[in-house]
């Protein structure tokens, strides 16, 4: 979805994407992450692998979902946002099956629209 | 990459779960095979085909690759891939090609439900041999439109983008934080995903 609606549709070099692959379902391995990188073939994408849940837990507070790991979320940041002692609050987010507003469920068109808006305001 | 949404969709695809939003059997029933075109039909269903199962545009979309060919004895054989699910060369069953009429079954054992789910496809090969348009009947009940476009001959090697480097995160994930802050002048998108 991100490849088709965001990366392929928005060639702007002012965009960077960081993918944290992890054990959302419980049995994923690092090699799965290496294989999955082929789904996002774009030089603006950086891939990370974590065998644990620390990153997903770090974003519980910024998203307001304490106790629910933030796997399957898509967090968009405006230029200038910095990561200090705690994970930064996104300017916009989308999610899949989280206890968050239904209107923020992943939609490629909406995510692309918000990305374009931040790039335009840059 | 498999998000839970896609997983849910695939569950619906192979299990026929209620509420999947797919058209009901009352609206469209799977035929054993669509009626063959009258007379001879020059185009061949042999080849490598690619399509997109679009459950909800921009929300739930699943790439599909189908390969159809004849074996040495002239019998149809075929496979189906779901690249985003890392499913490759899943054998198709009961393939029947009759003129322009194309029929095959994508049957999978659903581990969680411990049931075999049959998903027939009925379609029509275009006269120019470039597309097969039809429907997947997930669980033999609901259906989802699928147009397959020919992308190569049978046996064509599947193209796949090269793998990108993957950085292992430390316990304090400082590698991610550093990269995020180094790109502070950019618009940034963080994805937290399962790779399967």
Tab-separated table of C-alpha atoms in Angstrom:
chain	number	residue	atom	x	y	z
A	1	UNK	CA	0.000	0.000	0.000
A	2	UNK	CA	2.769	2.440	0.948
A	3	UNK	CA	4.797	1.522	-2.115
A	4	UNK	CA	1.899	1.973	-4.515
A	5	UNK	CA	0.148	4.980	-3.030
A	6	UNK	CA	2.996	6.906	-1.416
A	7	UNK	CA	6.427	5.989	-2.748
A	8	UNK	CA	5.540	5.341	-6.370
A	9	UNK	CA	3.087	8.217	-6.495
A	10	UNK	CA	5.269	10.784	-4.704
A	11	UNK	CA	8.820	10.884	-6.091
A	12	UNK	CA	9.762	13.858	-3.875
A	13	UNK	CA	13.249	13.544	-2.382
A	14	UNK	CA	12.032	15.399	0.690
A	15	UNK	CA	10.449	12.176	1.923
A	16	UNK	CA	12.114	9.440	3.945
A	17	UNK	CA	10.549	6.175	5.078
A	18	UNK	CA	11.806	3.983	7.914
A	19	UNK	CA	10.401	0.498	8.135
A	20	UNK	CA	10.771	-1.361	11.410
A	21	UNK	CA	10.108	-5.015	10.730
A	22	UNK	CA	9.356	-7.013	13.836
A	23	UNK	CA	7.587	-9.951	15.460
A	24	UNK	CA	4.087	-8.509	15.328
A	25	UNK	CA	2.577	-11.947	14.798
A	26	UNK	CA	5.079	-13.728	17.009
A	27	UNK	CA	7.144	-15.959	14.740
A	28	UNK	CA	8.728	-13.589	12.246
A	29	UNK	CA	12.450	-13.914	11.653
A	30	UNK	CA	15.137	-11.583	10.410
A	31	UNK	CA	15.221	-13.405	7.093
A	32	UNK	CA	11.529	-12.611	6.655
A	33	UNK	CA	12.442	-8.947	7.005
A	34	UNK	CA	15.176	-9.239	4.404
A	35	UNK	CA	12.723	-10.841	2.026
A	36	UNK	CA	10.074	-8.205	2.760
A	37	UNK	CA	12.382	-5.381	1.732
A	38	UNK	CA	11.613	-6.303	-1.868
A	39	UNK	CA	8.089	-4.977	-1.409
A	40	UNK	CA	9.404	-1.435	-0.897
A	41	UNK	CA	12.030	-1.016	-3.615
A	42	UNK	CA	12.792	2.665	-3.125
A	43	UNK	CA	16.073	4.351	-2.230
A	44	UNK	CA	14.271	6.645	0.229
A	45	UNK	CA	13.386	3.655	2.396
A	46	UNK	CA	15.573	2.425	5.263
A	47	UNK	CA	14.862	-0.993	6.725
A	48	UNK	CA	15.345	-2.075	10.319
A	49	UNK	CA	14.773	-5.394	12.053
A	50	UNK	CA	14.028	-5.901	15.712
A	51	UNK	CA	13.385	-9.254	17.371
A	52	UNK	CA	11.587	-7.527	20.240
A	53	UNK	CA	8.763	-5.146	20.937
A	54	UNK	CA	10.556	-2.173	22.474
A	55	UNK	CA	10.014	0.121	19.491
A	56	UNK	CA	6.363	-0.818	19.161
A	57	UNK	CA	5.937	-0.168	22.870
A	58	UNK	CA	7.714	3.177	22.612
A	59	UNK	CA	4.978	4.433	20.305
A	60	UNK	CA	2.097	3.408	22.546
A	61	UNK	CA	2.182	6.748	24.367
A	62	UNK	CA	2.497	9.007	21.306
A	63	UNK	CA	-0.519	7.238	19.815
A	64	UNK	CA	-2.461	7.165	23.072
A	65	UNK	CA	-2.824	3.381	23.139
A	66	UNK	CA	-1.193	2.316	26.415
A	67	UNK	CA	-0.838	-1.455	26.627
A	68	UNK	CA	-1.329	-1.942	22.889
A	69	UNK	CA	1.896	-2.306	20.962
A	70	UNK	CA	1.978	-0.005	17.990
A	71	UNK	CA	2.604	-2.678	15.363
A	72	UNK	CA	0.783	-2.070	12.108
A	73	UNK	CA	0.874	1.691	12.435
A	74	UNK	CA	2.014	4.336	9.984
A	75	UNK	CA	3.423	7.485	11.567
A	76	UNK	CA	3.987	10.649	9.581
A	77	UNK	CA	6.223	13.489	10.759
A	78	UNK	CA	6.682	17.031	9.561
A	79	UNK	CA	10.141	18.499	8.992
A	80	UNK	CA	11.628	19.681	12.242
A	81	UNK	CA	10.205	16.938	14.418
A	82	UNK	CA	12.899	15.402	16.612
A	83	UNK	CA	13.137	12.236	18.676
A	84	UNK	CA	14.311	13.118	22.152
A	85	UNK	CA	13.919	11.135	25.319
A	86	UNK	CA	10.590	9.752	24.227
A	87	UNK	CA	9.187	8.736	20.867
A	88	UNK	CA	7.782	11.745	19.010
A	89	UNK	CA	4.084	12.377	18.491
A	90	UNK	CA	3.299	12.092	14.780
A	91	UNK	CA	1.695	14.870	12.784
A	92	UNK	CA	-0.575	12.228	11.293
A	93	UNK	CA	-0.973	8.505	11.682
A	94	UNK	CA	-2.878	5.582	10.296
A	95	UNK	CA	-3.361	2.113	11.739
A	96	UNK	CA	-4.689	-1.357	11.179
A	97	UNK	CA	-6.978	-2.865	13.780
A	98	UNK	CA	-5.899	-0.698	16.669
A	99	UNK	CA	-8.176	0.863	19.288
A	100	UNK	CA	-7.937	4.125	17.401
A	101	UNK	CA	-10.435	6.096	15.311
A	102	UNK	CA	-11.870	4.167	12.385
A	103	UNK	CA	-11.267	7.100	10.062
A	104	UNK	CA	-7.548	6.572	10.636
A	105	UNK	CA	-7.543	2.999	9.404
A	106	UNK	CA	-4.939	2.525	6.719
A	107	UNK	CA	-5.952	4.048	3.430
A	108	UNK	CA	-3.306	4.618	0.791
A	109	UNK	CA	-5.026	7.619	-0.734
A	110	UNK	CA	-5.394	9.403	2.600
A	111	UNK	CA	-1.839	8.643	3.632
A	112	UNK	CA	-0.559	9.993	0.330
A	113	UNK	CA	-2.704	13.107	0.678
A	114	UNK	CA	-1.292	13.854	4.123
A	115	UNK	CA	2.242	13.190	2.928
A	116	UNK	CA	1.803	15.576	0.016
A	117	UNK	CA	0.408	18.227	2.347
A	118	UNK	CA	3.461	18.053	4.605
A	119	UNK	CA	5.812	18.121	1.630
A	120	UNK	CA	4.010	21.141	0.225
A	121	UNK	CA	4.253	22.998	3.523
A	122	UNK	CA	7.929	22.176	3.803
B	1	UNK	CA	4.676	-7.693	4.550
B	2	UNK	CA	1.412	-8.767	6.071
B	3	UNK	CA	-0.652	-6.312	7.986
B	4	UNK	CA	-3.466	-7.597	10.118
B	5	UNK	CA	-5.843	-6.007	7.646
B	6	UNK	CA	-4.401	-8.027	4.841
B	7	UNK	CA	-4.396	-11.076	7.063
B	8	UNK	CA	-8.040	-10.443	7.782
B	9	UNK	CA	-8.712	-10.093	4.116
B	10	UNK	CA	-6.940	-13.293	3.311
B	11	UNK	CA	-8.839	-14.999	6.060
B	12	UNK	CA	-11.980	-13.786	4.378
B	13	UNK	CA	-10.618	-14.878	1.041
B	14	UNK	CA	-9.936	-18.405	2.134
B	15	UNK	CA	-12.511	-18.854	4.834
B	16	UNK	CA	-15.520	-17.030	3.506
B	17	UNK	CA	-15.941	-15.180	6.745
B	18	UNK	CA	-19.104	-13.140	7.084
B	19	UNK	CA	-18.801	-9.396	6.861
B	20	UNK	CA	-16.040	-9.502	4.316
B	21	UNK	CA	-18.016	-7.122	2.122
B	22	UNK	CA	-17.787	-9.378	-0.852
B	23	UNK	CA	-20.790	-9.966	-3.035
B	24	UNK	CA	-22.978	-12.760	-1.881
B	25	UNK	CA	-23.710	-16.021	-3.592
B	26	UNK	CA	-27.172	-14.748	-4.335
B	27	UNK	CA	-25.624	-12.130	-6.569
B	28	UNK	CA	-23.273	-14.428	-8.376
B	29	UNK	CA	-22.783	-18.155	-8.290
B	30	UNK	CA	-19.627	-19.977	-9.267
B	31	UNK	CA	-20.132	-21.946	-12.387
B	32	UNK	CA	-18.354	-25.229	-12.902
B	33	UNK	CA	-16.831	-23.516	-15.885
B	34	UNK	CA	-18.069	-20.669	-18.048
B	35	UNK	CA	-19.531	-21.577	-21.367
B	36	UNK	CA	-16.932	-21.974	-24.029
B	37	UNK	CA	-16.895	-19.626	-26.937
B	38	UNK	CA	-18.476	-21.062	-29.994
B	39	UNK	CA	-16.110	-22.361	-32.614
B	40	UNK	CA	-12.338	-22.306	-32.478
B	41	UNK	CA	-10.471	-19.917	-30.192
B	42	UNK	CA	-6.974	-18.957	-31.209
B	43	UNK	CA	-5.744	-17.283	-28.005
B	44	UNK	CA	-4.107	-19.447	-25.360
B	45	UNK	CA	-4.407	-19.287	-21.593
B	46	UNK	CA	-0.851	-20.531	-21.263
B	47	UNK	CA	1.347	-17.915	-19.684
B	48	UNK	CA	2.250	-15.905	-16.647
B	49	UNK	CA	-0.598	-13.705	-15.450
B	50	UNK	CA	-0.778	-10.949	-12.902
B	51	UNK	CA	-3.756	-9.355	-11.212
B	52	UNK	CA	-4.944	-7.442	-8.189
B	53	UNK	CA	-7.631	-8.572	-5.796
B	54	UNK	CA	-9.142	-5.300	-4.724
B	55	UNK	CA	-11.257	-5.819	-1.666
B	56	UNK	CA	-11.299	-2.129	-0.761
B	57	UNK	CA	-9.389	0.246	-3.022
B	58	UNK	CA	-6.467	1.854	-1.183
B	59	UNK	CA	-7.230	-0.240	1.879
B	60	UNK	CA	-7.121	-3.930	1.122
B	61	UNK	CA	-5.430	-4.937	-2.098
B	62	UNK	CA	-3.639	-8.209	-2.759
B	63	UNK	CA	-1.363	-8.950	-5.713
B	64	UNK	CA	-1.921	-12.275	-7.439
B	65	UNK	CA	0.288	-14.115	-9.919
B	66	UNK	CA	-1.022	-17.116	-11.831
B	67	UNK	CA	0.929	-19.366	-14.139
B	68	UNK	CA	-0.849	-21.723	-16.505
B	69	UNK	CA	0.787	-24.255	-18.788
B	70	UNK	CA	0.373	-27.684	-20.310
B	71	UNK	CA	2.508	-30.570	-19.166
B	72	UNK	CA	4.155	-33.138	-21.410
B	73	UNK	CA	0.910	-35.087	-21.610
B	74	UNK	CA	-1.071	-32.021	-22.611
B	75	UNK	CA	-2.803	-31.670	-19.242
B	76	UNK	CA	-3.180	-28.221	-17.725
B	77	UNK	CA	-1.035	-27.391	-14.726
B	78	UNK	CA	-0.740	-24.140	-12.838
B	79	UNK	CA	0.346	-22.272	-9.754
B	80	UNK	CA	-0.733	-19.192	-7.830
B	81	UNK	CA	1.444	-16.729	-5.924
B	82	UNK	CA	0.472	-14.152	-3.329
B	83	UNK	CA	3.783	-12.227	-3.266
B	84	UNK	CA	2.977	-10.074	-0.278
B	85	UNK	CA	2.193	-13.206	1.701
B	86	UNK	CA	5.364	-14.957	0.593
B	87	UNK	CA	3.162	-17.630	-0.945
B	88	UNK	CA	4.767	-18.973	-4.101
B	89	UNK	CA	3.969	-21.746	-6.562
B	90	UNK	CA	0.866	-22.909	-4.736
B	91	UNK	CA	-0.516	-25.595	-7.070
B	92	UNK	CA	-3.845	-24.936	-8.710
B	93	UNK	CA	-6.355	-27.748	-8.967
B	94	UNK	CA	-9.013	-28.836	-11.444
B	95	UNK	CA	-7.789	-26.551	-14.186
B	96	UNK	CA	-10.090	-26.541	-17.176
B	97	UNK	CA	-9.617	-24.421	-20.275
B	98	UNK	CA	-12.263	-24.693	-22.948
B	99	UNK	CA	-11.992	-22.125	-25.693
B	100	UNK	CA	-12.168	-18.791	-23.932
B	101	UNK	CA	-13.488	-20.311	-20.712
B	102	UNK	CA	-10.965	-20.585	-17.886
B	103	UNK	CA	-11.569	-22.425	-14.634
B	104	UNK	CA	-9.235	-23.365	-11.804
B	105	UNK	CA	-9.322	-23.827	-8.061
B	106	UNK	CA	-7.068	-22.268	-5.452
B	107	UNK	CA	-7.528	-24.648	-2.551
B	108	UNK	CA	-5.806	-24.063	0.747
B	109	UNK	CA	-5.816	-25.694	4.117
B	110	UNK	CA	-6.650	-23.039	6.684
B	111	UNK	CA	-4.437	-23.926	9.621
B	112	UNK	CA	-6.311	-21.984	12.269
B	113	UNK	CA	-9.725	-23.218	11.235
B	114	UNK	CA	-8.365	-26.663	10.350
B	115	UNK	CA	-10.485	-26.803	7.229
B	116	UNK	CA	-9.805	-27.044	3.525
B	117	UNK	CA	-11.171	-24.007	1.746
B	118	UNK	CA	-11.843	-24.230	-1.960
B	119	UNK	CA	-11.635	-21.029	-3.959
B	120	UNK	CA	-12.643	-21.501	-7.575
B	121	UNK	CA	-11.919	-18.954	-10.265
B	122	UNK	CA	-14.022	-18.665	-13.379
B	123	UNK	CA	-12.943	-16.343	-16.124
B	124	UNK	CA	-12.943	-15.530	-19.790
B	125	UNK	CA	-9.859	-15.220	-21.916
B	126	UNK	CA	-9.954	-12.189	-24.189
B	127	UNK	CA	-9.764	-12.721	-27.925
B	128	UNK	CA	-6.340	-11.088	-28.075
B	129	UNK	CA	-5.064	-13.380	-25.314
B	130	UNK	CA	-3.947	-10.497	-23.125
B	131	UNK	CA	-6.410	-10.752	-20.245
B	132	UNK	CA	-8.502	-13.241	-18.308
B	133	UNK	CA	-11.433	-11.531	-16.619
B	134	UNK	CA	-13.451	-13.322	-14.012
B	135	UNK	CA	-14.245	-13.901	-10.384
B	136	UNK	CA	-12.754	-15.614	-7.398
B	137	UNK	CA	-15.409	-17.406	-5.391
B	138	UNK	CA	-13.847	-17.502	-1.976
B	139	UNK	CA	-15.186	-20.361	0.048
B	140	UNK	CA	-17.375	-21.058	-3.004
B	141	UNK	CA	-19.717	-18.346	-1.717
B	142	UNK	CA	-18.678	-14.739	-2.005
B	143	UNK	CA	-16.925	-13.493	-5.064
B	144	UNK	CA	-14.334	-10.938	-5.894
B	145	UNK	CA	-13.611	-9.687	-9.391
B	146	UNK	CA	-10.166	-10.447	-10.735
B	147	UNK	CA	-8.666	-9.455	-14.054
B	148	UNK	CA	-5.436	-11.196	-14.893
B	149	UNK	CA	-3.121	-9.534	-17.394
B	150	UNK	CA	-0.554	-11.534	-19.282
B	151	UNK	CA	2.943	-10.511	-18.233
B	152	UNK	CA	4.945	-13.277	-19.869
B	153	UNK	CA	5.049	-16.791	-21.144
B	154	UNK	CA	4.728	-19.829	-18.899
B	155	UNK	CA	8.086	-20.510	-17.335
B	156	UNK	CA	9.047	-16.863	-17.316
B	157	UNK	CA	11.130	-16.149	-14.262
B	158	UNK	CA	9.284	-14.034	-11.700
B	159	UNK	CA	10.936	-10.682	-11.369
B	160	UNK	CA	11.596	-9.502	-7.841
B	161	UNK	CA	13.223	-6.311	-6.675
B	162	UNK	CA	16.635	-6.816	-5.084
B	163	UNK	CA	16.740	-7.072	-1.314
B	164	UNK	CA	17.722	-3.935	0.544
B	165	UNK	CA	20.064	-3.838	3.525
B	166	UNK	CA	18.446	-4.343	6.922
B	167	UNK	CA	19.886	-2.770	10.062
B	168	UNK	CA	19.494	-4.735	13.283
B	169	UNK	CA	18.197	-2.475	15.997
B	170	UNK	CA	19.822	-2.359	19.405
B	171	UNK	CA	17.713	-2.690	22.521
B	172	UNK	CA	17.496	1.084	22.773
B	173	UNK	CA	16.845	1.360	18.989
B	174	UNK	CA	19.276	4.267	18.821
B	175	UNK	CA	19.975	3.467	15.157
B	176	UNK	CA	16.413	4.426	14.290
B	177	UNK	CA	16.446	7.524	16.477
B	178	UNK	CA	19.706	8.695	14.949
B	179	UNK	CA	18.435	8.240	11.419
B	180	UNK	CA	15.167	9.989	12.235
B	181	UNK	CA	16.956	12.993	13.709
B	182	UNK	CA	19.570	13.112	10.949
B	183	UNK	CA	16.724	13.528	8.453
B	184	UNK	CA	14.975	16.199	10.518
B	185	UNK	CA	14.665	18.451	7.479
B	186	UNK	CA	12.585	15.845	5.648
B	187	UNK	CA	9.036	14.608	5.875
B	188	UNK	CA	9.362	11.202	7.539
B	189	UNK	CA	7.164	8.168	7.668
B	190	UNK	CA	7.753	5.388	10.197
B	191	UNK	CA	6.156	2.017	9.515
B	192	UNK	CA	5.967	-0.644	12.229
B	193	UNK	CA	5.188	-3.859	10.402
B	194	UNK	CA	5.328	-7.616	10.305
B	195	UNK	CA	7.432	-8.936	7.432
B	196	UNK	CA	5.175	-11.947	6.863
